[in-house]
């Protein structure tokens, strides 16, 4: 397969997944800010983990819930907003529309056309936070649809592998960042009640509140949440589950120069496969996650060099 | 014009034999069903993204080429003759290209003036003396054919003429294929009534042709389609053909030259490319040889090509044979190279470079179609009968200033085919572009792309000028 084609497929998937996870991040921040009075710190943290604090304050100054929701959701001027991600996903898909099934193309294209239409109205006048969160629900739903149509209609060839590679690498990165919001500025919470709501909101944003109940049948504790989202191999958004896929796919698409990349992915994967939550927490969760994000970023660079934009 | 040949109805005696069944069927079709089928076709074309991008109309502007559900039907005997004529013509054109870039016998024989060839902007000195596989230059040719009565003839005396040869990057074949798919989907029962020659195998013929002209010694060639990219107006067709043939759709930046060999960048490392079905013009192929500002091509491609280590289809420099200034000589080429009489005639053409033909053109411009020799796509031409006196006088000045740049032809009464328009069914002028493939042999899918001028009375069928298309049926014997 052409490197450029693989590159477009991979980024189509990454941008789709990223849009979904920004929607999740906005949802969790919104929930936390509602439950905690004076919860402005969450918005700052949300901007912080996406690295957009400076861009935001240049445009809006003071942090306000609606400004952040719009900036991250529907603002074309922000290249990392959901709207911009959906546009990039669509452009990447357009460039390879002969490689994906027509259903995949139609889904991605329709998502973009509808997102553009609703963003236009959401950017005008007074729009409530709850209206914006409906939009985030919709973004998540469209992402499920894109993934479903990919799995349901595409031949499981190299094109499919590069789409899946993009999805899981992006998701690993995003789950780590979401987990880090909770820890970054906020831990420890002032009292146990807040603690419960904060962790609950985080779990819900990763569609894992019920999963937690099912797995632990017990009260929510930070250690278990971290264990669930980092180490559980059957939890679809956990770092373990994502890196297992990444490792496997790198085996499927391996070429003459990708051995070192595979080794790096395998090392990250096995540390999750055989890791213990106590060891991770003794390092400190924030440090652990920072280290993990460095690893996934390096992996992304290596994948680009080996497969997507090789230097001749 | 009164002498317009109607493809469906004879002037006396109702529907022509080959249209009789269709007309009967159409007569029984409720109007509401027709409306619904036409809407269904539109929405399917939109959903599949069978569109062409329009230059300069904002981001993501993609238009449908209007599709008309009344087919253009060609009886077996007519196609038989046309096919022989196309084979003959394309053979002669390839022999001409081989001659021009080789011995130049036709010039020495005095049949074509040397300056007409060597001063032509489409002549590529880089090709002089270069051997190409099987001596084929125009692997894919689109020959535009019209049926028309000449002035003074009656409609029923109308005959087929070649209006233009397209030997560079002729487009439209994806519409030929999609139109058939659409007709079979909308009206499957019609294909039970008529034995229509299939066209669906065109991508197989094309791929086979491209493989046949791979560089010598390459047994299992890697063939690719080269596109200028997703913003080109014909991108849909490029992607479609690559997908149908199961080969890579590449852009210039996907390839590089190393060690006198052409490679593409793949996820499995560099892969050698042997044959390029290129859909970009000569000028953009290689910035080291042609336009230095081209970002669409591959630096060094021409040197690999000259070494015979990659095949370009079509070859570089085919434009010298399809230019309107060369067109008048094609019948002579057929006689010279093949010792045969042309099976399909040229439209009579006046060359303004010749003083007596220039004065005839100037005196009769109101009855003539005057074309720029380098124009294409329906631009840069004057249709005398449809122009005002002022427009004609202005055009005369342009022709007088540079007579070499113009040819003139009688205004032909192009045949018309019944077509759905706003007011109902009405005759509209049509042409036909068959696609002729040359590898080790000459082959083609029966029929081609029928284009229709949707404006009443208009003779311009180009999609950029509001033309539409029809499915083209060649009937079985």
PDB file of C-alpha atoms in Angstrom, chain B residues 87-258:
ATOM      1  CA  UNK B  87      -9.328   0.958 -35.428  1.00  0.00           C
ATOM      2  CA  UNK B  88      -8.062   2.254 -38.736  1.00  0.00           C
ATOM      3  CA  UNK B  89      -7.841   5.848 -37.569  1.00  0.00           C
ATOM      4  CA  UNK B  90      -6.101   5.126 -34.269  1.00  0.00           C
ATOM      5  CA  UNK B  91      -3.633   2.839 -36.038  1.00  0.00           C
ATOM      6  CA  UNK B  92      -2.804   5.595 -38.493  1.00  0.00           C
ATOM      7  CA  UNK B  93      -2.439   8.164 -35.709  1.00  0.00           C
ATOM      8  CA  UNK B  94      -0.011   5.938 -33.821  1.00  0.00           C
ATOM      9  CA  UNK B  95       1.945   5.343 -37.025  1.00  0.00           C
ATOM     10  CA  UNK B  96       2.044   9.077 -37.598  1.00  0.00           C
ATOM     11  CA  UNK B  97       3.434   9.677 -34.107  1.00  0.00           C
ATOM     12  CA  UNK B  98       6.035   6.976 -34.612  1.00  0.00           C
ATOM     13  CA  UNK B  99       6.960   8.552 -37.942  1.00  0.00           C
ATOM     14  CA  UNK B 100       7.083  12.135 -36.659  1.00  0.00           C
ATOM     15  CA  UNK B 101       9.367  11.145 -33.785  1.00  0.00           C
ATOM     16  CA  UNK B 102      11.337   8.857 -36.078  1.00  0.00           C
ATOM     17  CA  UNK B 103      12.031   8.921 -39.801  1.00  0.00           C
ATOM     18  CA  UNK B 104       9.521  11.647 -40.758  1.00  0.00           C
ATOM     19  CA  UNK B 105       8.609   9.968 -44.030  1.00  0.00           C
ATOM     20  CA  UNK B 106       5.259  11.727 -44.267  1.00  0.00           C
ATOM     21  CA  UNK B 107       6.990  15.092 -44.190  1.00  0.00           C
ATOM     22  CA  UNK B 108       9.584  14.038 -46.770  1.00  0.00           C
ATOM     23  CA  UNK B 109       6.724  12.829 -48.942  1.00  0.00           C
ATOM     24  CA  UNK B 110       5.355  16.372 -48.821  1.00  0.00           C
ATOM     25  CA  UNK B 111       1.985  15.406 -47.368  1.00  0.00           C
ATOM     26  CA  UNK B 112       2.284  17.505 -44.227  1.00  0.00           C
ATOM     27  CA  UNK B 113       4.285  20.751 -44.175  1.00  0.00           C
ATOM     28  CA  UNK B 114       7.268  20.499 -41.813  1.00  0.00           C
ATOM     29  CA  UNK B 115       6.366  23.702 -39.992  1.00  0.00           C
ATOM     30  CA  UNK B 116       2.941  22.302 -39.135  1.00  0.00           C
ATOM     31  CA  UNK B 117       4.708  19.631 -37.101  1.00  0.00           C
ATOM     32  CA  UNK B 118       7.876  21.196 -35.770  1.00  0.00           C
ATOM     33  CA  UNK B 119       6.458  24.620 -34.963  1.00  0.00           C
ATOM     34  CA  UNK B 120       3.560  23.021 -33.152  1.00  0.00           C
ATOM     35  CA  UNK B 121       3.639  23.707 -29.414  1.00  0.00           C
ATOM     36  CA  UNK B 122       2.638  20.083 -28.841  1.00  0.00           C
ATOM     37  CA  UNK B 123       5.672  18.680 -30.655  1.00  0.00           C
ATOM     38  CA  UNK B 124       8.152  17.400 -28.042  1.00  0.00           C
ATOM     39  CA  UNK B 125      11.753  17.348 -29.255  1.00  0.00           C
ATOM     40  CA  UNK B 126      12.564  15.162 -26.200  1.00  0.00           C
ATOM     41  CA  UNK B 127      10.769  12.313 -27.986  1.00  0.00           C
ATOM     42  CA  UNK B 128      12.759  12.511 -31.205  1.00  0.00           C
ATOM     43  CA  UNK B 129      14.429   9.174 -31.923  1.00  0.00           C
ATOM     44  CA  UNK B 130      13.112   7.553 -28.779  1.00  0.00           C
ATOM     45  CA  UNK B 131      11.822   3.985 -29.019  1.00  0.00           C
ATOM     46  CA  UNK B 132       8.563   3.208 -27.258  1.00  0.00           C
ATOM     47  CA  UNK B 133       7.128  -0.251 -26.612  1.00  0.00           C
ATOM     48  CA  UNK B 134       5.266  -1.712 -29.627  1.00  0.00           C
ATOM     49  CA  UNK B 135       5.590   1.729 -31.273  1.00  0.00           C
ATOM     50  CA  UNK B 136       2.405   2.765 -29.520  1.00  0.00           C
ATOM     51  CA  UNK B 137       2.066   6.360 -28.337  1.00  0.00           C
ATOM     52  CA  UNK B 138      -1.661   6.871 -27.849  1.00  0.00           C
ATOM     53  CA  UNK B 139      -2.596   3.849 -25.742  1.00  0.00           C
ATOM     54  CA  UNK B 140      -5.890   5.403 -24.774  1.00  0.00           C
ATOM     55  CA  UNK B 141      -7.633   7.482 -27.429  1.00  0.00           C
ATOM     56  CA  UNK B 142     -10.985   9.217 -27.188  1.00  0.00           C
ATOM     57  CA  UNK B 143     -12.319   9.897 -30.677  1.00  0.00           C
ATOM     58  CA  UNK B 144     -15.234  12.320 -30.825  1.00  0.00           C
ATOM     59  CA  UNK B 145     -17.803  11.309 -33.418  1.00  0.00           C
ATOM     60  CA  UNK B 146     -20.902  13.128 -34.600  1.00  0.00           C
ATOM     61  CA  UNK B 147     -23.678  12.148 -36.925  1.00  0.00           C
ATOM     62  CA  UNK B 148     -24.626  15.017 -39.193  1.00  0.00           C
ATOM     63  CA  UNK B 149     -26.049  16.067 -42.504  1.00  0.00           C
ATOM     64  CA  UNK B 150     -23.895  18.449 -44.476  1.00  0.00           C
ATOM     65  CA  UNK B 151     -25.421  21.718 -45.696  1.00  0.00           C
ATOM     66  CA  UNK B 152     -27.656  20.872 -48.620  1.00  0.00           C
ATOM     67  CA  UNK B 153     -28.195  17.268 -47.554  1.00  0.00           C
ATOM     68  CA  UNK B 154     -31.452  16.004 -46.167  1.00  0.00           C
ATOM     69  CA  UNK B 155     -31.589  14.770 -42.563  1.00  0.00           C
ATOM     70  CA  UNK B 156     -31.828  11.126 -43.612  1.00  0.00           C
ATOM     71  CA  UNK B 157     -28.557  11.451 -45.543  1.00  0.00           C
ATOM     72  CA  UNK B 158     -26.697  12.193 -42.298  1.00  0.00           C
ATOM     73  CA  UNK B 159     -23.484  10.258 -41.769  1.00  0.00           C
ATOM     74  CA  UNK B 160     -20.871   9.755 -39.019  1.00  0.00           C
ATOM     75  CA  UNK B 161     -17.852  12.048 -38.958  1.00  0.00           C
ATOM     76  CA  UNK B 162     -14.859  12.333 -36.683  1.00  0.00           C
ATOM     77  CA  UNK B 163     -14.992  15.763 -35.103  1.00  0.00           C
ATOM     78  CA  UNK B 164     -11.863  15.545 -32.994  1.00  0.00           C
ATOM     79  CA  UNK B 165      -9.166  13.151 -31.827  1.00  0.00           C
ATOM     80  CA  UNK B 166      -8.205  13.180 -28.125  1.00  0.00           C
ATOM     81  CA  UNK B 167      -4.821  11.537 -27.668  1.00  0.00           C
ATOM     82  CA  UNK B 168      -3.490  13.197 -24.511  1.00  0.00           C
ATOM     83  CA  UNK B 169      -5.579  12.368 -21.430  1.00  0.00           C
ATOM     84  CA  UNK B 170      -9.117  11.780 -22.717  1.00  0.00           C
ATOM     85  CA  UNK B 171     -11.629  11.570 -19.889  1.00  0.00           C
ATOM     86  CA  UNK B 172     -15.223  10.453 -19.458  1.00  0.00           C
ATOM     87  CA  UNK B 173     -14.957   6.681 -19.515  1.00  0.00           C
ATOM     88  CA  UNK B 174     -16.085   6.420 -15.876  1.00  0.00           C
ATOM     89  CA  UNK B 175     -19.398   7.955 -16.935  1.00  0.00           C
ATOM     90  CA  UNK B 176     -19.757   5.387 -19.696  1.00  0.00           C
ATOM     91  CA  UNK B 177     -19.455   2.661 -17.033  1.00  0.00           C
ATOM     92  CA  UNK B 178     -21.540   4.335 -14.353  1.00  0.00           C
ATOM     93  CA  UNK B 179     -24.317   5.260 -16.794  1.00  0.00           C
ATOM     94  CA  UNK B 180     -24.678   1.626 -17.748  1.00  0.00           C
ATOM     95  CA  UNK B 181     -24.729   0.539 -14.117  1.00  0.00           C
ATOM     96  CA  UNK B 182     -27.398   3.135 -13.422  1.00  0.00           C
ATOM     97  CA  UNK B 183     -29.589   2.070 -16.371  1.00  0.00           C
ATOM     98  CA  UNK B 184     -29.407  -1.574 -15.336  1.00  0.00           C
ATOM     99  CA  UNK B 185     -30.381  -0.613 -11.818  1.00  0.00           C
ATOM    100  CA  UNK B 186     -33.266   1.668 -12.832  1.00  0.00           C
ATOM    101  CA  UNK B 187     -34.698  -0.311 -15.740  1.00  0.00           C
ATOM    102  CA  UNK B 188     -33.594  -3.942 -15.549  1.00  0.00           C
ATOM    103  CA  UNK B 189     -36.624  -5.011 -17.617  1.00  0.00           C
ATOM    104  CA  UNK B 190     -35.303  -3.077 -20.641  1.00  0.00           C
ATOM    105  CA  UNK B 191     -32.224  -5.255 -20.764  1.00  0.00           C
ATOM    106  CA  UNK B 192     -34.526  -8.232 -21.118  1.00  0.00           C
ATOM    107  CA  UNK B 193     -36.105  -6.692 -24.204  1.00  0.00           C
ATOM    108  CA  UNK B 194     -32.888  -5.573 -25.844  1.00  0.00           C
ATOM    109  CA  UNK B 195     -29.639  -7.387 -26.343  1.00  0.00           C
ATOM    110  CA  UNK B 196     -27.195  -4.653 -25.339  1.00  0.00           C
ATOM    111  CA  UNK B 197     -23.460  -5.249 -25.799  1.00  0.00           C
ATOM    112  CA  UNK B 198     -21.769  -5.086 -22.362  1.00  0.00           C
ATOM    113  CA  UNK B 199     -19.155  -2.439 -21.520  1.00  0.00           C
ATOM    114  CA  UNK B 200     -18.318  -3.455 -17.938  1.00  0.00           C
ATOM    115  CA  UNK B 201     -15.093  -5.169 -18.979  1.00  0.00           C
ATOM    116  CA  UNK B 202     -13.449  -1.890 -19.987  1.00  0.00           C
ATOM    117  CA  UNK B 203     -11.261  -1.697 -16.832  1.00  0.00           C
ATOM    118  CA  UNK B 204      -9.973  -5.213 -17.590  1.00  0.00           C
ATOM    119  CA  UNK B 205      -9.180  -4.237 -21.172  1.00  0.00           C
ATOM    120  CA  UNK B 206      -7.436  -1.102 -19.937  1.00  0.00           C
ATOM    121  CA  UNK B 207      -5.313  -2.930 -17.377  1.00  0.00           C
ATOM    122  CA  UNK B 208      -4.434  -5.620 -19.914  1.00  0.00           C
ATOM    123  CA  UNK B 209      -3.441  -2.948 -22.436  1.00  0.00           C
ATOM    124  CA  UNK B 210      -1.243  -1.202 -19.865  1.00  0.00           C
ATOM    125  CA  UNK B 211       0.427  -4.484 -18.932  1.00  0.00           C
ATOM    126  CA  UNK B 212       1.081  -5.248 -22.593  1.00  0.00           C
ATOM    127  CA  UNK B 213       3.202  -2.119 -22.998  1.00  0.00           C
ATOM    128  CA  UNK B 214       5.391  -2.606 -19.899  1.00  0.00           C
ATOM    129  CA  UNK B 215       9.139  -2.157 -20.428  1.00  0.00           C
ATOM    130  CA  UNK B 216      10.827  -5.120 -22.106  1.00  0.00           C
ATOM    131  CA  UNK B 217      11.868  -7.844 -19.669  1.00  0.00           C
ATOM    132  CA  UNK B 218       9.274  -7.008 -17.005  1.00  0.00           C
ATOM    133  CA  UNK B 219       7.029 -10.054 -16.649  1.00  0.00           C
ATOM    134  CA  UNK B 220       4.715  -8.947 -13.897  1.00  0.00           C
ATOM    135  CA  UNK B 221       4.600  -5.161 -14.205  1.00  0.00           C
ATOM    136  CA  UNK B 222       3.437  -2.815 -11.470  1.00  0.00           C
ATOM    137  CA  UNK B 223       0.913  -0.454 -13.047  1.00  0.00           C
ATOM    138  CA  UNK B 224      -0.308   2.742 -11.369  1.00  0.00           C
ATOM    139  CA  UNK B 225      -2.678   5.615 -12.144  1.00  0.00           C
ATOM    140  CA  UNK B 226      -1.057   9.042 -11.730  1.00  0.00           C
ATOM    141  CA  UNK B 227      -3.459  11.812 -10.676  1.00  0.00           C
ATOM    142  CA  UNK B 228      -2.842  15.505 -10.011  1.00  0.00           C
ATOM    143  CA  UNK B 229      -4.766  14.981  -6.756  1.00  0.00           C
ATOM    144  CA  UNK B 230      -8.110  15.215  -5.029  1.00  0.00           C
ATOM    145  CA  UNK B 231      -8.779  18.753  -6.221  1.00  0.00           C
ATOM    146  CA  UNK B 232      -8.604  17.918  -9.915  1.00  0.00           C
ATOM    147  CA  UNK B 233     -11.950  18.071 -11.696  1.00  0.00           C
ATOM    148  CA  UNK B 234     -11.630  14.474 -12.934  1.00  0.00           C
ATOM    149  CA  UNK B 235     -10.387  13.042  -9.622  1.00  0.00           C
ATOM    150  CA  UNK B 236     -13.449  10.858  -9.281  1.00  0.00           C
ATOM    151  CA  UNK B 237     -12.574   9.134 -12.540  1.00  0.00           C
ATOM    152  CA  UNK B 238      -8.927   8.630 -11.549  1.00  0.00           C
ATOM    153  CA  UNK B 239      -9.922   7.053  -8.223  1.00  0.00           C
ATOM    154  CA  UNK B 240     -12.652   5.012  -9.892  1.00  0.00           C
ATOM    155  CA  UNK B 241     -10.378   3.525 -12.565  1.00  0.00           C
ATOM    156  CA  UNK B 242      -7.630   2.717 -10.063  1.00  0.00           C
ATOM    157  CA  UNK B 243     -10.166   0.998  -7.838  1.00  0.00           C
ATOM    158  CA  UNK B 244     -11.747  -0.927 -10.725  1.00  0.00           C
ATOM    159  CA  UNK B 245      -8.350  -2.110 -11.924  1.00  0.00           C
ATOM    160  CA  UNK B 246      -7.196  -2.833  -8.369  1.00  0.00           C
ATOM    161  CA  UNK B 247      -4.040  -0.751  -8.721  1.00  0.00           C
ATOM    162  CA  UNK B 248      -2.565   2.157  -6.791  1.00  0.00           C
ATOM    163  CA  UNK B 249      -3.699   5.718  -7.382  1.00  0.00           C
ATOM    164  CA  UNK B 250      -0.510   7.739  -6.970  1.00  0.00           C
ATOM    165  CA  UNK B 251       0.425  11.394  -6.918  1.00  0.00           C
ATOM    166  CA  UNK B 252       3.787  12.688  -8.052  1.00  0.00           C
ATOM    167  CA  UNK B 253       5.050  13.072  -4.491  1.00  0.00           C
ATOM    168  CA  UNK B 254       4.471   9.337  -3.893  1.00  0.00           C
ATOM    169  CA  UNK B 255       7.232   8.476  -6.357  1.00  0.00           C
ATOM    170  CA  UNK B 256      10.939   9.106  -6.659  1.00  0.00           C
ATOM    171  CA  UNK B 257      13.774   8.226  -8.973  1.00  0.00           C
ATOM    172  CA  UNK B 258      16.756   6.328  -7.692  1.00  0.00           C
TER     173      UNK B 258
END
